[in-house]
Amino acid sequence: MGKFRLSGMAACALAACAALPAGPAAAEVAIGVFVPTTGVLAPLGNDMRNGFLLAAKGAIVKGEPVRLIVEDTGGNPANGLRKAQKLVLEDKVSLLLGGASSAVTLGINAQAPRLNVPIVTTNAQAVPITGEQCSRFMFRTVPHDGNTAKASAAMFAERPDMIGRKWFVVYHDYAYGLSNKAEFSHIPGIQIAGEAGRPVGTADWSSAIAQIQASDADGIYLALAVGDDLTAFVNQARGYGLDFPIMTPAGIPDTMLQALGKNGVGMIANGLTASWMQEDESPQIAELVKAYHEEYGIVPGYQAIQAYAGMQFVLAVLEAADEISTDAIIKALEDTVAETVVGPIDIRAEDHQGMQGTFVAEAVALDPPRHGASIGWKPVTRMSWDQINLLPEETGCKGF
């Protein structure tokens, strides 16, 4: 049977500014949101929370109001699991949504059969989430590190000035960083001049910068979780005179770009899924940018846009499900294609990986500023899903 297509707007009247307020209700559909709103990953988690809240304003599913219950994971796997248990056992949510951190997402997925609710991540990118640790409960709406590496390979194939460089890989020594640097090293023809792994929460990068200076590198690849650590590295690297290209697999939130200022100009992202700067050609993105700026006073970063689109998808899925039960929602997640601000979101039933393309993008200075932003991610080259696709057998998913 073919996929069931649903317009997010038609399904449940999405848009506007905030979720329904927390509190008991006679009848409602409860969605549990798990994101880091404190700690080093807070810039990423807060963008995601804002996107979820913006998409859920006034949402109605099967005639009942939708309520979001947001819990702060702090980017810590043990804390993330406790919050997931609380959302399921105490708050009785029908679905878990979020997953800023791959480590947190994998930790929750390990207990998925006990939690017995669907889990949807709109950000976590470690390949094992829908690869060797895939499960019937876990779904991902965005590309993973392997897809990003294929986008990088396609970009490098067209850019001899980039493939000829010797790249020094700086990575976070945990799930996302390890997965990402491994995928980067598999790009055909890539030259790795060295690598430096550091724990999440590293504020002083001088020792890693010394390693780069001692190598023959002329490019830096950052397999760092998106948070305060990444901006600290970029500022210190530029301060030490490292002026060669800096590449991040999926960019950084636009709030962080503004903080970097001129140090961020010229950074390259090879797996960007969306940018607010697409407002010029996309009425849907333009409408989102307007609403987001009115609500939060800033432009939406790509995690906020991914979260908004992910919530549109989830609301459409819940409306399409035969009933609000785990089995029915899982079936609808596999069978529904929903129109969102980033285009259709379609989940592959074999491994629950979202089939979405990416962009190669460059951080550019804006003169004059737009919506208060003086720098933004400008998409340069579109990579279709067919160009970045990895099959389940290539990622290690052996079925459910």
Coordinates of N, CA and C in Angstrom, one line a residue, residues 113-283:
P113 N 11.5 -0.5 24.9 CA 10.5 -1.5 25.1 C 9.8 -1.4 26.4
R114 N 10.5 -1.0 27.4 CA 9.9 -0.7 28.7 C 9.0 0.5 28.7
L115 N 9.5 1.6 28.1 CA 8.7 2.8 28.0 C 7.5 2.6 27.2
N116 N 7.6 1.8 26.1 CA 6.5 1.4 25.3 C 5.7 2.6 24.7
V117 N 6.4 3.7 24.2 CA 5.8 4.7 23.4 C 6.8 5.0 22.3
P118 N 6.2 5.6 21.2 CA 7.1 6.0 20.1 C 8.0 7.1 20.5
I119 N 9.2 7.1 19.9 CA 10.2 8.2 20.2 C 10.6 8.8 18.9
V120 N 10.6 10.1 18.8 CA 10.9 10.8 17.5 C 12.0 11.8 17.8
T121 N 13.1 11.7 17.1 CA 14.2 12.7 17.3 C 14.2 13.6 16.0
T122 N 14.3 14.9 16.2 CA 14.4 15.8 15.1 C 15.8 16.4 15.0
N123 N 16.8 15.8 15.7 CA 18.1 16.3 15.6 C 19.2 15.3 15.8
A124 N 19.1 14.4 16.7 CA 20.3 13.5 17.0 C 20.7 12.8 15.8
Q125 N 22.1 12.8 15.5 CA 22.6 12.4 14.2 C 23.5 11.2 14.2
A126 N 23.8 10.6 15.4 CA 24.6 9.4 15.4 C 24.0 8.3 14.5
V127 N 24.8 7.7 13.7 CA 24.2 6.7 12.8 C 23.5 5.5 13.5
P128 N 24.0 5.0 14.6 CA 23.4 3.8 15.3 C 21.9 4.0 15.7
I129 N 21.5 5.3 15.8 CA 20.1 5.5 16.3 C 19.1 4.8 15.3
T130 N 19.3 4.9 14.0 CA 18.5 4.2 13.1 C 19.4 3.1 12.3
G131 N 20.6 2.9 12.9 CA 21.5 1.9 12.3 C 21.5 0.6 13.2
E132 N 22.6 0.3 13.7 CA 22.7 -1.0 14.5 C 21.9 -1.0 15.7
Q133 N 21.5 0.1 16.3 CA 20.6 0.1 17.4 C 19.2 0.5 17.1
C134 N 18.8 0.3 15.9 CA 17.4 0.7 15.4 C 16.4 -0.1 16.2
S135 N 15.2 0.5 16.4 CA 14.2 -0.3 17.1 C 12.8 0.2 16.6
R136 N 11.8 -0.6 16.8 CA 10.5 -0.3 16.3 C 9.9 1.0 16.9
F137 N 10.5 1.4 18.1 CA 10.0 2.6 18.8 C 10.7 3.9 18.3
M138 N 11.9 3.8 17.8 CA 12.7 5.0 17.5 C 12.5 5.4 16.0
F139 N 12.3 6.7 15.8 CA 12.2 7.3 14.5 C 13.0 8.6 14.5
R140 N 13.6 8.9 13.3 CA 14.4 10.1 13.1 C 13.9 10.8 11.8
T141 N 13.7 12.1 12.0 CA 13.1 12.9 10.8 C 14.2 13.5 10.0
V142 N 15.5 13.6 10.5 CA 16.5 14.3 9.8 C 17.6 13.4 9.4
P143 N 18.5 13.8 8.5 CA 19.7 13.0 8.1 C 20.6 12.7 9.2
H144 N 21.4 11.6 9.1 CA 22.3 11.2 10.1 C 23.8 11.5 9.6
D145 N 24.7 11.1 10.4 CA 26.1 11.4 10.1 C 26.6 10.8 8.8
G146 N 26.1 9.6 8.5 CA 26.5 9.0 7.3 C 25.9 9.7 6.1
N147 N 24.7 10.2 6.2 CA 24.2 11.0 5.1 C 25.0 12.3 4.9
T148 N 25.4 12.9 6.0 CA 26.2 14.2 6.0 C 27.5 13.9 5.3
A149 N 28.1 12.7 5.6 CA 29.4 12.4 5.0 C 29.2 12.2 3.5
K150 N 28.1 11.7 3.1 CA 27.9 11.5 1.6 C 27.7 12.9 1.0
A151 N 27.0 13.8 1.7 CA 26.9 15.2 1.2 C 28.3 15.8 1.1
S152 N 29.1 15.6 2.1 CA 30.5 16.1 2.0 C 31.2 15.6 0.9
A153 N 31.1 14.3 0.6 CA 31.8 13.6 -0.5 C 31.4 14.2 -1.8
A154 N 30.1 14.5 -2.0 CA 29.6 15.1 -3.2 C 30.1 16.5 -3.4
M155 N 30.2 17.2 -2.3 CA 30.8 18.6 -2.3 C 32.2 18.5 -2.7
F156 N 33.0 17.6 -2.0 CA 34.4 17.5 -2.3 C 34.7 17.1 -3.7
A157 N 33.8 16.3 -4.3 CA 34.0 15.9 -5.7 C 33.9 17.1 -6.7
E158 N 33.2 18.1 -6.3 CA 33.1 19.3 -7.1 C 34.0 20.4 -6.7
R159 N 34.8 20.2 -5.6 CA 35.6 21.3 -5.1 C 37.1 20.8 -4.9
P160 N 37.9 20.8 -5.9 CA 39.3 20.3 -5.8 C 40.0 21.1 -4.8
D161 N 39.7 22.4 -4.6 CA 40.3 23.2 -3.6 C 40.1 22.7 -2.2
M162 N 39.0 22.0 -2.0 CA 38.7 21.5 -0.6 C 39.2 20.1 -0.4
I163 N 39.1 19.2 -1.4 CA 39.5 17.8 -1.3 C 41.0 17.8 -1.2
G164 N 41.7 18.8 -1.7 CA 43.2 18.8 -1.7 C 43.7 19.2 -0.3
R165 N 42.9 19.7 0.6 CA 43.4 20.1 1.9 C 43.6 19.0 2.8
K166 N 44.4 19.2 3.8 CA 44.7 18.3 4.9 C 43.9 18.7 6.1
W167 N 43.0 17.9 6.5 CA 42.0 18.2 7.5 C 42.4 17.7 8.9
F168 N 42.3 18.6 9.8 CA 42.5 18.2 11.2 C 41.1 18.1 11.9
V169 N 40.8 16.9 12.5 CA 39.5 16.7 13.0 C 39.5 16.9 14.5
V170 N 38.6 17.8 14.9 CA 38.4 18.1 16.4 C 37.1 17.5 16.7
Y171 N 37.0 16.6 17.7 CA 35.7 15.9 18.0 C 35.5 15.8 19.5
H172 N 34.2 15.7 19.8 CA 33.8 15.4 21.2 C 33.8 13.9 21.4
D173 N 34.4 13.5 22.4 CA 34.7 12.1 22.7 C 33.5 11.4 23.3
Y174 N 32.4 11.3 22.5 CA 31.2 10.6 22.9 C 30.4 10.3 21.7
A175 N 29.2 9.8 21.8 CA 28.5 9.1 20.7 C 28.5 9.9 19.4
Y176 N 28.0 11.2 19.4 CA 27.9 12.0 18.2 C 29.3 12.2 17.6
G177 N 30.3 12.7 18.4 CA 31.6 13.0 17.8 C 32.3 11.8 17.2
L178 N 32.2 10.7 17.9 CA 32.8 9.5 17.4 C 32.2 9.0 16.1
S179 N 30.9 9.0 16.1 CA 30.2 8.6 14.9 C 30.5 9.6 13.7
N180 N 30.5 10.8 14.0 CA 30.7 11.8 12.9 C 32.1 11.8 12.3
K181 N 33.1 11.7 13.2 CA 34.5 11.7 12.7 C 34.8 10.4 11.9
A182 N 34.2 9.3 12.3 CA 34.4 8.1 11.6 C 33.8 8.2 10.2
E183 N 32.6 8.8 10.1 CA 32.0 8.9 8.8 C 32.8 9.9 7.9
F184 N 33.3 10.9 8.5 CA 34.1 11.9 7.7 C 35.4 11.2 7.2
S185 N 36.0 10.4 8.0 CA 37.2 9.7 7.5 C 37.0 8.8 6.4
H186 N 35.8 8.3 6.1 CA 35.5 7.4 5.0 C 35.3 8.1 3.7
I187 N 35.3 9.4 3.7 CA 35.0 10.1 2.4 C 36.2 9.8 1.4
P188 N 35.9 9.4 0.2 CA 36.9 9.0 -0.7 C 37.9 10.2 -1.0
G189 N 39.2 9.9 -0.8 CA 40.2 11.0 -1.1 C 40.5 11.9 0.0
I190 N 39.7 11.8 1.1 CA 39.9 12.8 2.2 C 41.3 12.6 2.8
Q191 N 42.0 13.6 3.2 CA 43.3 13.6 3.9 C 43.2 14.1 5.3
I192 N 43.5 13.2 6.2 CA 43.3 13.5 7.7 C 44.7 13.8 8.2
A193 N 45.0 15.1 8.6 CA 46.3 15.5 9.1 C 46.5 15.1 10.6
G194 N 45.4 14.9 11.3 CA 45.5 14.6 12.7 C 44.1 14.7 13.4
E195 N 44.0 14.4 14.6 CA 42.7 14.5 15.3 C 42.9 14.8 16.8
A196 N 42.0 15.5 17.4 CA 42.0 15.8 18.8 C 40.6 15.6 19.4
G197 N 40.5 14.6 20.4 CA 39.2 14.4 21.0 C 39.2 15.0 22.4
R198 N 38.1 15.6 22.8 CA 38.0 16.3 24.1 C 36.6 16.0 24.6
P199 N 36.4 16.0 25.9 CA 35.1 15.7 26.5 C 34.1 16.9 26.3
V200 N 32.8 16.6 26.3 CA 31.8 17.7 26.3 C 32.0 18.6 27.5
G201 N 31.9 19.9 27.3 CA 32.2 20.8 28.4 C 33.5 21.5 28.4
T202 N 34.3 21.2 27.3 CA 35.7 21.8 27.2 C 35.5 23.2 26.9
A203 N 36.1 24.1 27.7 CA 36.1 25.5 27.5 C 37.4 26.1 26.9
D204 N 38.5 25.4 27.3 CA 39.8 25.9 26.8 C 40.4 24.9 25.8
W205 N 40.5 25.3 24.5 CA 40.9 24.5 23.4 C 42.3 24.7 23.0
S206 N 43.1 25.4 23.9 CA 44.5 25.7 23.5 C 45.3 24.5 23.2
S207 N 45.2 23.4 23.9 CA 46.0 22.2 23.7 C 45.6 21.6 22.3
A208 N 44.4 21.6 22.0 CA 44.0 21.1 20.7 C 44.5 22.0 19.5
I209 N 44.4 23.3 19.8 CA 44.9 24.2 18.8 C 46.4 24.1 18.6
A210 N 47.2 23.8 19.7 CA 48.6 23.5 19.6 C 48.9 22.3 18.7
Q211 N 48.0 21.3 18.9 CA 48.2 20.1 18.0 C 48.0 20.4 16.5
I212 N 47.0 21.3 16.3 CA 46.7 21.7 14.9 C 47.9 22.4 14.3
Q213 N 48.4 23.4 15.1 CA 49.6 24.2 14.7 C 50.8 23.3 14.4
A214 N 50.9 22.2 15.2 CA 52.1 21.4 15.0 C 52.0 20.4 13.8
S215 N 50.8 20.3 13.3 CA 50.5 19.4 12.1 C 50.7 20.2 10.8
D216 N 50.5 19.5 9.7 CA 50.5 20.2 8.4 C 49.1 20.5 7.9
A217 N 48.1 20.6 8.8 CA 46.7 20.8 8.4 C 46.6 22.2 7.8
D218 N 45.6 22.3 6.9 CA 45.2 23.6 6.4 C 43.7 23.6 6.2
G219 N 43.0 22.8 7.1 CA 41.6 22.8 7.2 C 41.2 22.2 8.5
I220 N 40.1 22.6 9.1 CA 39.6 22.1 10.4 C 38.2 21.5 10.2
Y221 N 38.0 20.3 10.6 CA 36.7 19.7 10.6 C 36.2 19.5 12.1
L222 N 35.1 20.1 12.4 CA 34.6 20.1 13.8 C 33.5 19.0 14.0
A223 N 33.8 17.9 14.5 CA 32.8 16.9 14.9 C 32.4 17.1 16.3
L224 N 32.0 18.3 16.6 CA 31.6 18.7 18.0 C 30.1 18.9 18.1
A225 N 29.6 18.4 19.2 CA 28.2 18.7 19.5 C 27.9 20.2 19.5
V226 N 26.8 20.6 19.0 CA 26.5 22.0 18.8 C 26.1 22.6 20.2
G227 N 27.0 23.4 20.7 CA 26.9 24.0 22.0 C 28.0 25.0 22.2
D228 N 28.1 25.4 23.5 CA 29.1 26.4 23.8 C 30.5 26.0 23.5
D229 N 30.8 24.7 23.5 CA 32.2 24.3 23.2 C 32.6 24.7 21.8
L230 N 31.7 24.6 20.9 CA 32.0 24.8 19.5 C 32.3 26.3 19.2
T231 N 31.5 27.2 19.8 CA 31.8 28.6 19.6 C 33.1 29.0 20.3
A232 N 33.4 28.4 21.4 CA 34.6 28.6 22.2 C 35.8 28.2 21.3
F233 N 35.7 27.1 20.6 CA 36.8 26.6 19.8 C 37.0 27.6 18.6
V234 N 36.0 27.9 17.9 CA 36.1 28.8 16.8 C 36.8 30.1 17.2
N235 N 36.3 30.7 18.2 CA 36.8 32.0 18.7 C 38.3 31.9 19.0
Q236 N 38.7 30.8 19.7 CA 40.1 30.6 20.1 C 41.0 30.3 18.9
A237 N 40.4 29.5 18.0 CA 41.2 29.2 16.8 C 41.5 30.4 16.0
R238 N 40.5 31.2 15.8 CA 40.7 32.5 15.0 C 41.7 33.4 15.8
G239 N 41.5 33.4 17.1 CA 42.4 34.3 17.9 C 43.9 33.9 17.8
Y240 N 44.1 32.5 17.6 CA 45.5 32.0 17.5 C 46.0 32.2 16.0
G241 N 45.2 32.7 15.2 CA 45.6 33.0 13.8 C 45.3 31.9 12.8
L242 N 44.5 30.9 13.2 CA 44.2 29.8 12.3 C 43.1 30.3 11.4
D243 N 43.4 30.7 10.2 CA 42.5 31.4 9.3 C 42.0 30.5 8.1
F244 N 42.4 29.2 8.2 CA 42.0 28.4 7.1 C 40.5 27.8 7.3
P245 N 39.9 27.2 6.3 CA 38.5 26.8 6.4 C 38.2 26.0 7.6
I246 N 37.0 26.3 8.2 CA 36.4 25.5 9.3 C 35.1 25.0 8.8
M247 N 35.0 23.7 8.9 CA 33.8 23.0 8.4 C 33.1 22.3 9.6
T248 N 31.8 22.5 9.7 CA 30.9 21.8 10.6 C 30.0 20.9 9.8
P249 N 29.7 19.7 10.3 CA 28.8 18.8 9.5 C 27.4 19.4 9.2
A250 N 26.8 20.0 10.2 CA 25.4 20.5 10.0 C 25.2 21.9 10.5
G251 N 26.3 22.7 10.6 CA 26.2 24.1 11.0 C 26.0 24.3 12.5
I252 N 25.6 25.5 12.9 CA 25.3 25.8 14.3 C 24.1 26.7 14.3
P253 N 23.4 26.8 15.4 CA 22.2 27.6 15.5 C 22.6 29.1 15.2
D254 N 21.7 29.8 14.6 CA 21.9 31.2 14.2 C 22.2 32.1 15.4
T255 N 21.7 31.8 16.5 CA 22.0 32.6 17.7 C 23.5 32.5 18.0
M256 N 24.1 31.3 17.8 CA 25.5 31.1 18.0 C 26.3 31.8 16.9
L257 N 25.8 31.8 15.7 CA 26.5 32.5 14.6 C 26.6 34.0 15.0
Q258 N 25.5 34.6 15.5 CA 25.5 36.0 15.9 C 26.6 36.3 16.9
A259 N 26.7 35.3 17.9 CA 27.7 35.5 18.9 C 29.1 35.4 18.3
L260 N 29.3 34.6 17.3 CA 30.7 34.5 16.7 C 31.0 35.7 15.9
G261 N 30.0 36.4 15.3 CA 30.2 37.5 14.5 C 31.2 37.2 13.3
K262 N 32.2 38.1 13.1 CA 33.1 37.9 12.0 C 33.9 36.6 12.0
N263 N 34.1 36.1 13.2 CA 34.8 34.8 13.3 C 34.0 33.6 12.7
G264 N 32.7 33.8 12.6 CA 31.9 32.8 12.0 C 31.8 32.9 10.5
V265 N 32.1 34.0 9.9 CA 31.9 34.2 8.4 C 32.9 33.3 7.7
G266 N 32.3 32.6 6.7 CA 33.1 31.7 5.9 C 33.1 30.2 6.4
M267 N 32.5 30.0 7.5 CA 32.3 28.6 8.0 C 31.4 27.8 7.0
I268 N 31.7 26.6 6.8 CA 31.0 25.7 5.8 C 30.2 24.6 6.6
A269 N 29.0 24.4 6.2 CA 28.2 23.3 6.7 C 27.8 22.4 5.5
N270 N 28.0 21.1 5.6 CA 27.7 20.2 4.5 C 26.4 19.4 4.7
G271 N 25.7 19.6 5.9 CA 24.5 18.8 6.1 C 23.4 19.7 6.6
L272 N 23.3 20.9 6.2 CA 22.3 21.8 6.7 C 21.0 21.4 6.1
T273 N 19.9 21.2 6.9 CA 18.6 20.8 6.4 C 17.7 22.0 6.1
A274 N 18.0 23.1 6.6 CA 17.1 24.3 6.3 C 17.8 25.5 6.9
S275 N 17.4 26.7 6.3 CA 17.9 28.0 6.8 C 16.8 29.0 6.7
W276 N 16.8 29.9 7.7 CA 15.8 31.0 7.6 C 16.0 31.9 6.4
M277 N 17.3 31.8 5.8 CA 17.6 32.6 4.6 C 16.9 32.1 3.4
Q278 N 16.2 31.0 3.5 CA 15.4 30.4 2.4 C 14.1 31.2 2.3
E279 N 13.9 32.2 3.2 CA 12.6 32.9 3.1 C 12.4 33.6 1.8
D280 N 13.4 33.9 1.0 CA 13.3 34.6 -0.2 C 12.6 33.7 -1.3
E281 N 12.8 32.4 -1.2 CA 12.2 31.5 -2.2 C 11.1 30.6 -1.6
S282 N 10.9 30.6 -0.3 CA 9.9 29.7 0.3 C 8.9 30.5 1.2
P283 N 7.7 30.6 0.7 CA 6.7 31.3 1.5 C 6.5 30.6 2.9

